[in-house]
């Protein structure tokens, strides 16, 4: 198993363990896609910490705003996903998996404060494991840049 694959497994299993310890779901599908970018394509702008953490948080906020205005529906979820793309563009935090996070927010209606905190923790774990893997000498260095 390559070091990058091992990093992906470690980061995602860590999210499950954190969720089990806290009694909350921490691993959501878009985070697996975030990990794929960090570990399989660590030099891409979409994989940099600013985009992974910032894109996820910004898209989550967009999802909660859309949910508040339009309620939980597939229509609102679609609008939230699209608006997240624009919000990430405006803030220079492009991260394609994050658009899906805004859709999940609209469709599942999680508690805002806990969801944001858990998402921040989850993205920080993925980035931290990415940094360790990127320092191994077996994969490209990660991150390419911070800001």
Short mmCIF file of N, CA and C in Angstrom, two decimals:
data_model
loop_
_atom_site.label_atom_id
_atom_site.label_comp_id
_atom_site.label_asym_id
_atom_site.label_seq_id
_atom_site.Cartn_x
_atom_site.Cartn_y
_atom_site.Cartn_z
N UNK A 1 0.86 -1.16 0.00
CA UNK A 1 0.00 0.00 0.00
C UNK A 1 0.91 1.23 0.00
N UNK A 2 0.61 2.19 -0.86
CA UNK A 2 1.45 3.37 -0.94
C UNK A 2 1.24 4.26 0.29
N UNK A 3 2.19 5.13 0.51
CA UNK A 3 2.11 6.05 1.65
C UNK A 3 0.90 6.98 1.49
N UNK A 4 0.62 7.42 0.27
CA UNK A 4 -0.54 8.29 0.04
C UNK A 4 -1.84 7.56 0.36
N UNK A 5 -1.95 6.31 -0.05
CA UNK A 5 -3.14 5.53 0.26
C UNK A 5 -3.28 5.34 1.77
N UNK A 6 -2.17 5.02 2.40
CA UNK A 6 -2.18 4.86 3.86
C UNK A 6 -2.61 6.16 4.54
N UNK A 7 -2.14 7.29 4.04
CA UNK A 7 -2.55 8.58 4.60
C UNK A 7 -4.05 8.79 4.47
N UNK A 8 -4.61 8.44 3.32
CA UNK A 8 -6.06 8.55 3.14
C UNK A 8 -6.82 7.68 4.11
N UNK A 9 -6.37 6.45 4.26
CA UNK A 9 -7.03 5.52 5.18
C UNK A 9 -6.93 6.04 6.61
N UNK A 10 -5.73 6.45 7.01
CA UNK A 10 -5.54 6.95 8.39
C UNK A 10 -6.42 8.16 8.65
N UNK A 11 -6.46 9.10 7.72
CA UNK A 11 -7.26 10.31 7.96
C UNK A 11 -8.75 9.99 8.07
N UNK A 12 -9.25 9.14 7.19
CA UNK A 12 -10.69 8.84 7.20
C UNK A 12 -11.08 7.95 8.39
N UNK A 13 -10.24 6.99 8.73
CA UNK A 13 -10.51 6.16 9.91
C UNK A 13 -10.44 7.03 11.17
N UNK A 14 -9.55 8.00 11.18
CA UNK A 14 -9.48 8.92 12.32
C UNK A 14 -10.78 9.69 12.48
N UNK A 15 -11.39 10.09 11.37
CA UNK A 15 -12.67 10.80 11.44
C UNK A 15 -13.76 9.91 12.02
N UNK A 16 -13.75 8.65 11.66
CA UNK A 16 -14.72 7.70 12.22
C UNK A 16 -14.48 7.55 13.72
N UNK A 17 -13.22 7.41 14.12
CA UNK A 17 -12.89 7.24 15.55
C UNK A 17 -13.29 8.49 16.35
N UNK A 18 -13.03 9.66 15.80
CA UNK A 18 -13.42 10.90 16.48
C UNK A 18 -14.94 10.95 16.62
N UNK A 19 -15.63 10.59 15.55
CA UNK A 19 -17.10 10.58 15.59
C UNK A 19 -17.63 9.61 16.63
N UNK A 20 -17.02 8.44 16.69
CA UNK A 20 -17.45 7.44 17.69
C UNK A 20 -17.21 7.95 19.10
N UNK A 21 -16.08 8.60 19.32
CA UNK A 21 -15.76 9.12 20.65
C UNK A 21 -16.71 10.25 21.05
N UNK A 22 -17.11 11.05 20.07
CA UNK A 22 -17.97 12.20 20.35
C UNK A 22 -19.46 11.90 20.23
N UNK A 23 -19.78 10.75 19.69
CA UNK A 23 -21.19 10.39 19.50
C UNK A 23 -21.84 11.15 18.36
N UNK A 24 -21.04 11.56 17.37
CA UNK A 24 -21.55 12.29 16.20
C UNK A 24 -20.93 11.71 14.94
N UNK A 25 -21.60 11.85 13.83
CA UNK A 25 -21.01 11.48 12.56
C UNK A 25 -20.06 12.58 12.13
N UNK A 26 -18.81 12.24 11.92
CA UNK A 26 -17.81 13.21 11.47
C UNK A 26 -17.42 12.93 10.02
N UNK A 27 -17.39 11.67 9.64
CA UNK A 27 -17.06 11.32 8.26
C UNK A 27 -18.30 11.46 7.41
N UNK A 28 -18.31 12.48 6.56
CA UNK A 28 -19.38 12.64 5.58
C UNK A 28 -18.74 12.44 4.20
N UNK A 29 -19.51 12.01 3.21
CA UNK A 29 -18.93 11.67 1.91
C UNK A 29 -18.01 12.73 1.29
N UNK A 30 -18.35 14.02 1.33
CA UNK A 30 -17.44 14.98 0.71
C UNK A 30 -16.04 15.00 1.33
N UNK A 31 -15.91 14.58 2.58
CA UNK A 31 -14.59 14.56 3.21
C UNK A 31 -13.72 13.45 2.64
N UNK A 32 -14.32 12.36 2.18
CA UNK A 32 -13.55 11.33 1.49
C UNK A 32 -13.00 11.90 0.18
N UNK A 33 -13.79 12.71 -0.50
CA UNK A 33 -13.31 13.36 -1.72
C UNK A 33 -12.22 14.39 -1.40
N UNK A 34 -12.36 15.09 -0.28
CA UNK A 34 -11.31 16.03 0.14
C UNK A 34 -10.01 15.27 0.39
N UNK A 35 -10.11 14.14 1.06
CA UNK A 35 -8.92 13.33 1.32
C UNK A 35 -8.30 12.84 0.02
N UNK A 36 -9.13 12.47 -0.93
CA UNK A 36 -8.61 12.02 -2.22
C UNK A 36 -7.76 13.11 -2.87
N UNK A 37 -8.21 14.34 -2.80
CA UNK A 37 -7.43 15.44 -3.37
C UNK A 37 -6.12 15.65 -2.61
N UNK A 38 -6.19 15.66 -1.28
CA UNK A 38 -5.00 15.90 -0.47
C UNK A 38 -3.95 14.82 -0.69
N UNK A 39 -4.37 13.56 -0.76
CA UNK A 39 -3.41 12.47 -0.83
C UNK A 39 -3.06 12.04 -2.25
N UNK A 40 -3.98 12.17 -3.19
CA UNK A 40 -3.71 11.73 -4.56
C UNK A 40 -3.23 12.86 -5.47
N UNK A 41 -3.54 14.08 -5.13
CA UNK A 41 -3.16 15.23 -5.96
C UNK A 41 -2.73 16.41 -5.08
N UNK A 42 -1.72 16.21 -4.23
CA UNK A 42 -1.38 17.20 -3.22
C UNK A 42 -0.87 18.54 -3.75
N UNK A 43 -0.50 18.61 -5.00
CA UNK A 43 -0.01 19.88 -5.55
C UNK A 43 -1.12 20.75 -6.14
N UNK A 44 -2.30 20.19 -6.33
CA UNK A 44 -3.39 20.96 -6.93
C UNK A 44 -3.85 22.09 -6.00
N UNK A 45 -4.25 23.21 -6.56
CA UNK A 45 -4.80 24.29 -5.72
C UNK A 45 -6.00 23.82 -4.90
N UNK A 46 -6.82 22.93 -5.44
CA UNK A 46 -7.99 22.42 -4.72
C UNK A 46 -7.62 21.63 -3.47
N UNK A 47 -6.37 21.16 -3.39
CA UNK A 47 -5.94 20.33 -2.26
C UNK A 47 -5.21 21.11 -1.18
N UNK A 48 -4.97 22.39 -1.38
CA UNK A 48 -4.20 23.16 -0.41
C UNK A 48 -5.05 23.47 0.83
N UNK A 49 -4.43 23.62 1.99
CA UNK A 49 -5.18 23.82 3.24
C UNK A 49 -6.20 24.95 3.17
N UNK A 50 -5.83 26.06 2.56
CA UNK A 50 -6.78 27.18 2.45
C UNK A 50 -8.06 26.74 1.76
N UNK A 51 -7.92 25.93 0.70
CA UNK A 51 -9.09 25.49 -0.05
C UNK A 51 -9.84 24.36 0.66
N UNK A 52 -9.11 23.43 1.25
CA UNK A 52 -9.77 22.31 1.93
C UNK A 52 -10.59 22.83 3.11
N UNK A 53 -9.94 23.57 3.97
CA UNK A 53 -10.63 24.06 5.18
C UNK A 53 -11.57 25.20 4.84
N UNK A 54 -11.07 26.20 4.14
CA UNK A 54 -11.89 27.37 3.81
C UNK A 54 -13.05 27.03 2.91
N UNK A 55 -12.81 26.24 1.87
CA UNK A 55 -13.89 25.87 0.96
C UNK A 55 -14.99 25.10 1.65
N UNK A 56 -14.60 24.17 2.52
CA UNK A 56 -15.61 23.39 3.25
C UNK A 56 -16.43 24.30 4.19
N UNK A 57 -15.75 25.17 4.92
CA UNK A 57 -16.48 26.03 5.87
C UNK A 57 -17.37 27.03 5.15
N UNK A 58 -16.86 27.64 4.10
CA UNK A 58 -17.66 28.63 3.36
C UNK A 58 -18.88 27.97 2.72
N UNK A 59 -18.68 26.80 2.13
CA UNK A 59 -19.81 26.10 1.52
C UNK A 59 -20.84 25.67 2.55
N UNK A 60 -20.38 25.32 3.73
CA UNK A 60 -21.30 24.96 4.80
C UNK A 60 -22.16 26.15 5.20
N UNK A 61 -21.53 27.31 5.34
CA UNK A 61 -22.28 28.52 5.67
C UNK A 61 -23.30 28.82 4.58
N UNK A 62 -22.89 28.70 3.32
CA UNK A 62 -23.83 28.91 2.21
C UNK A 62 -24.99 27.92 2.33
N UNK A 63 -24.71 26.68 2.66
CA UNK A 63 -25.77 25.69 2.83
C UNK A 63 -26.74 26.08 3.93
N UNK A 64 -26.22 26.56 5.06
CA UNK A 64 -27.11 26.97 6.16
C UNK A 64 -27.94 28.21 5.80
N UNK A 65 -27.35 29.15 5.08
CA UNK A 65 -28.11 30.34 4.65
C UNK A 65 -29.21 29.91 3.68
N UNK A 66 -28.87 29.06 2.73
CA UNK A 66 -29.88 28.58 1.78
C UNK A 66 -30.98 27.82 2.50
N UNK A 67 -30.60 26.99 3.45
CA UNK A 67 -31.58 26.24 4.23
C UNK A 67 -32.52 27.18 4.97
N UNK A 68 -31.96 28.23 5.55
CA UNK A 68 -32.78 29.20 6.28
C UNK A 68 -33.75 29.95 5.38
N UNK A 69 -33.34 30.21 4.17
CA UNK A 69 -34.19 30.97 3.24
C UNK A 69 -35.17 30.07 2.51
N UNK A 70 -34.69 28.94 2.00
CA UNK A 70 -35.53 28.11 1.14
C UNK A 70 -36.05 26.83 1.74
N UNK A 71 -35.58 26.50 2.95
CA UNK A 71 -36.02 25.25 3.57
C UNK A 71 -35.30 24.06 2.96
N UNK A 72 -35.57 22.90 3.53
CA UNK A 72 -34.92 21.68 3.09
C UNK A 72 -35.68 21.08 1.91
N UNK A 73 -35.09 21.19 0.73
CA UNK A 73 -35.67 20.60 -0.47
C UNK A 73 -34.56 20.36 -1.48
N UNK A 74 -34.84 19.53 -2.44
CA UNK A 74 -33.86 19.30 -3.50
C UNK A 74 -33.57 20.57 -4.28
N UNK A 75 -34.59 21.42 -4.46
CA UNK A 75 -34.40 22.68 -5.18
C UNK A 75 -33.42 23.58 -4.43
N UNK A 76 -33.64 23.71 -3.14
CA UNK A 76 -32.74 24.55 -2.33
C UNK A 76 -31.34 23.95 -2.29
N UNK A 77 -31.25 22.64 -2.21
CA UNK A 77 -29.94 21.98 -2.19
C UNK A 77 -29.17 22.26 -3.47
N UNK A 78 -29.87 22.22 -4.60
CA UNK A 78 -29.22 22.50 -5.88
C UNK A 78 -28.72 23.94 -5.94
N UNK A 79 -29.54 24.87 -5.47
CA UNK A 79 -29.13 26.27 -5.44
C UNK A 79 -27.94 26.46 -4.51
N UNK A 80 -27.97 25.82 -3.35
CA UNK A 80 -26.86 25.93 -2.39
C UNK A 80 -25.56 25.41 -3.00
N UNK A 81 -25.62 24.27 -3.68
CA UNK A 81 -24.43 23.73 -4.32
C UNK A 81 -23.85 24.69 -5.34
N UNK A 82 -24.72 25.27 -6.15
CA UNK A 82 -24.27 26.25 -7.14
C UNK A 82 -23.72 27.52 -6.52
N UNK A 83 -24.41 28.03 -5.51
CA UNK A 83 -23.93 29.24 -4.84
C UNK A 83 -22.60 29.01 -4.12
N UNK A 84 -22.39 27.79 -3.65
CA UNK A 84 -21.12 27.47 -3.00
C UNK A 84 -19.95 27.61 -3.97
N UNK A 85 -20.18 27.22 -5.21
CA UNK A 85 -19.14 27.36 -6.22
C UNK A 85 -18.75 28.83 -6.36
N UNK A 86 -19.75 29.70 -6.44
CA UNK A 86 -19.48 31.13 -6.53
C UNK A 86 -18.80 31.69 -5.30
N UNK A 87 -19.26 31.26 -4.12
CA UNK A 87 -18.67 31.75 -2.86
C UNK A 87 -17.21 31.33 -2.73
N UNK A 88 -16.91 30.09 -3.14
CA UNK A 88 -15.52 29.65 -3.09
C UNK A 88 -14.67 30.42 -4.09
N UNK A 89 -15.23 30.74 -5.23
CA UNK A 89 -14.52 31.54 -6.22
C UNK A 89 -14.21 32.93 -5.70
N UNK A 90 -15.19 33.55 -5.06
CA UNK A 90 -14.99 34.90 -4.51
C UNK A 90 -13.95 34.94 -3.40
N UNK A 91 -13.87 33.87 -2.64
CA UNK A 91 -12.95 33.84 -1.50
C UNK A 91 -11.62 33.14 -1.82
N UNK A 92 -11.45 32.74 -3.06
CA UNK A 92 -10.23 32.05 -3.50
C UNK A 92 -9.97 30.79 -2.68
N UNK A 93 -11.04 30.03 -2.46
CA UNK A 93 -10.94 28.76 -1.72
C UNK A 93 -11.59 27.63 -2.52
N UNK A 94 -11.19 27.42 -3.77
CA UNK A 94 -11.86 26.40 -4.58
C UNK A 94 -11.61 24.99 -4.05
N UNK A 95 -12.68 24.29 -3.82
CA UNK A 95 -12.57 22.91 -3.33
C UNK A 95 -13.85 22.18 -3.72
N UNK A 96 -13.82 21.49 -4.84
CA UNK A 96 -15.03 20.90 -5.41
C UNK A 96 -15.84 20.03 -4.44
N UNK A 97 -15.23 19.22 -3.59
CA UNK A 97 -16.06 18.42 -2.67
C UNK A 97 -16.92 19.27 -1.75
N UNK A 98 -16.52 20.50 -1.50
CA UNK A 98 -17.26 21.36 -0.57
C UNK A 98 -18.65 21.73 -1.09
N UNK A 99 -18.82 21.79 -2.40
CA UNK A 99 -20.15 22.09 -2.94
C UNK A 99 -21.14 21.00 -2.50
N UNK A 100 -20.67 19.77 -2.42
CA UNK A 100 -21.52 18.68 -1.95
C UNK A 100 -21.86 18.83 -0.47
N UNK A 101 -20.95 19.42 0.29
CA UNK A 101 -21.22 19.62 1.71
C UNK A 101 -22.41 20.56 1.89
N UNK A 102 -22.49 21.60 1.07
CA UNK A 102 -23.64 22.51 1.20
C UNK A 102 -24.94 21.80 0.85
N UNK A 103 -24.90 20.89 -0.09
CA UNK A 103 -26.08 20.10 -0.43
C UNK A 103 -26.49 19.22 0.76
N UNK A 104 -25.51 18.60 1.40
CA UNK A 104 -25.79 17.75 2.57
C UNK A 104 -26.42 18.57 3.69
N UNK A 105 -25.91 19.78 3.90
CA UNK A 105 -26.47 20.65 4.94
C UNK A 105 -27.95 20.91 4.67
N UNK A 106 -28.29 21.25 3.46
CA UNK A 106 -29.69 21.56 3.13
C UNK A 106 -30.57 20.32 3.29
N UNK A 107 -30.08 19.18 2.88
CA UNK A 107 -30.92 17.98 2.90
C UNK A 107 -31.02 17.30 4.26
N UNK A 108 -30.01 17.51 5.13
CA UNK A 108 -30.03 16.82 6.42
C UNK A 108 -30.33 17.74 7.61
N UNK A 109 -30.25 19.05 7.42
CA UNK A 109 -30.56 20.04 8.46
C UNK A 109 -29.84 19.79 9.79
N UNK A 110 -28.51 19.69 9.77
CA UNK A 110 -27.79 19.46 11.03
C UNK A 110 -27.79 20.71 11.91
N UNK A 111 -27.45 20.54 13.18
CA UNK A 111 -27.31 21.68 14.08
C UNK A 111 -26.10 22.50 13.61
N UNK A 112 -26.29 23.78 13.33
CA UNK A 112 -25.22 24.58 12.73
C UNK A 112 -23.90 24.62 13.51
N UNK A 113 -23.96 24.92 14.79
CA UNK A 113 -22.72 25.09 15.56
C UNK A 113 -21.92 23.80 15.62
N UNK A 114 -22.58 22.71 15.96
CA UNK A 114 -21.83 21.45 16.07
C UNK A 114 -21.34 20.98 14.70
N UNK A 115 -22.14 21.16 13.65
CA UNK A 115 -21.71 20.73 12.33
C UNK A 115 -20.47 21.52 11.90
N UNK A 116 -20.49 22.83 12.08
CA UNK A 116 -19.33 23.65 11.70
C UNK A 116 -18.08 23.27 12.49
N UNK A 117 -18.23 23.06 13.78
CA UNK A 117 -17.07 22.69 14.61
C UNK A 117 -16.52 21.32 14.21
N UNK A 118 -17.41 20.37 14.00
CA UNK A 118 -16.95 19.03 13.60
C UNK A 118 -16.31 19.06 12.22
N UNK A 119 -16.86 19.86 11.32
CA UNK A 119 -16.28 19.98 9.98
C UNK A 119 -14.90 20.64 10.05
N UNK A 120 -14.75 21.65 10.87
CA UNK A 120 -13.45 22.28 11.06
C UNK A 120 -12.44 21.26 11.59
N UNK A 121 -12.85 20.50 12.58
CA UNK A 121 -11.99 19.46 13.14
C UNK A 121 -11.62 18.42 12.07
N UNK A 122 -12.60 17.98 11.31
CA UNK A 122 -12.37 16.96 10.29
C UNK A 122 -11.41 17.44 9.21
N UNK A 123 -11.61 18.65 8.73
CA UNK A 123 -10.71 19.16 7.68
C UNK A 123 -9.31 19.38 8.24
N UNK A 124 -9.21 19.79 9.49
CA UNK A 124 -7.89 19.96 10.11
C UNK A 124 -7.17 18.61 10.23
N UNK A 125 -7.91 17.55 10.54
CA UNK A 125 -7.31 16.22 10.63
C UNK A 125 -6.80 15.79 9.26
N UNK A 126 -7.59 15.97 8.23
CA UNK A 126 -7.16 15.59 6.88
C UNK A 126 -5.91 16.35 6.48
N UNK A 127 -5.90 17.66 6.72
CA UNK A 127 -4.73 18.47 6.38
C UNK A 127 -3.51 18.05 7.21
N UNK A 128 -3.71 17.81 8.50
CA UNK A 128 -2.59 17.41 9.37
C UNK A 128 -1.97 16.09 8.92
N UNK A 129 -2.81 15.11 8.60
CA UNK A 129 -2.27 13.84 8.11
C UNK A 129 -1.59 14.06 6.76
N UNK A 130 -2.15 14.93 5.94
CA UNK A 130 -1.53 15.26 4.66
C UNK A 130 -0.14 15.85 4.85
N UNK A 131 0.02 16.69 5.85
CA UNK A 131 1.33 17.29 6.14
C UNK A 131 2.33 16.21 6.55
N UNK A 132 1.90 15.31 7.42
CA UNK A 132 2.79 14.21 7.86
C UNK A 132 3.20 13.35 6.67
N UNK A 133 2.23 12.97 5.85
CA UNK A 133 2.52 12.15 4.67
C UNK A 133 3.43 12.91 3.71
N UNK A 134 3.17 14.21 3.55
CA UNK A 134 3.97 15.04 2.64
C UNK A 134 5.39 15.24 3.11
N UNK A 135 5.66 14.96 4.37
CA UNK A 135 7.03 15.08 4.92
C UNK A 135 7.76 13.74 4.91
N UNK A 136 7.07 12.70 4.46
CA UNK A 136 7.65 11.36 4.50
C UNK A 136 8.76 11.14 3.49
N UNK A 137 8.79 11.97 2.47
CA UNK A 137 9.77 11.77 1.40
C UNK A 137 9.31 10.74 0.38
N UNK A 138 8.17 10.13 0.61
CA UNK A 138 7.64 9.10 -0.30
C UNK A 138 6.57 9.64 -1.23
N UNK A 139 6.11 10.86 -0.96
CA UNK A 139 5.08 11.50 -1.77
C UNK A 139 5.50 12.95 -2.01
N UNK A 140 4.83 13.64 -2.92
CA UNK A 140 5.13 15.07 -3.08
C UNK A 140 4.89 15.81 -1.77
N UNK A 141 5.68 16.85 -1.54
CA UNK A 141 5.55 17.64 -0.32
C UNK A 141 4.18 18.32 -0.27
N UNK A 142 3.59 18.30 0.90
CA UNK A 142 2.28 18.93 1.11
C UNK A 142 2.35 19.77 2.36
N UNK A 143 1.79 20.94 2.35
CA UNK A 143 1.13 21.62 1.22
C UNK A 143 2.14 22.32 0.32
N UNK A 144 1.68 22.63 -0.87
CA UNK A 144 2.52 23.41 -1.79
C UNK A 144 2.60 24.85 -1.32
N UNK A 145 1.52 25.34 -0.71
CA UNK A 145 1.46 26.67 -0.13
C UNK A 145 0.32 26.69 0.87
N UNK A 146 0.37 27.66 1.77
CA UNK A 146 -0.68 27.79 2.80
C UNK A 146 -1.72 28.80 2.42
N UNK A 147 -1.32 29.91 1.85
CA UNK A 147 -2.28 30.99 1.64
C UNK A 147 -2.33 31.40 0.23
#
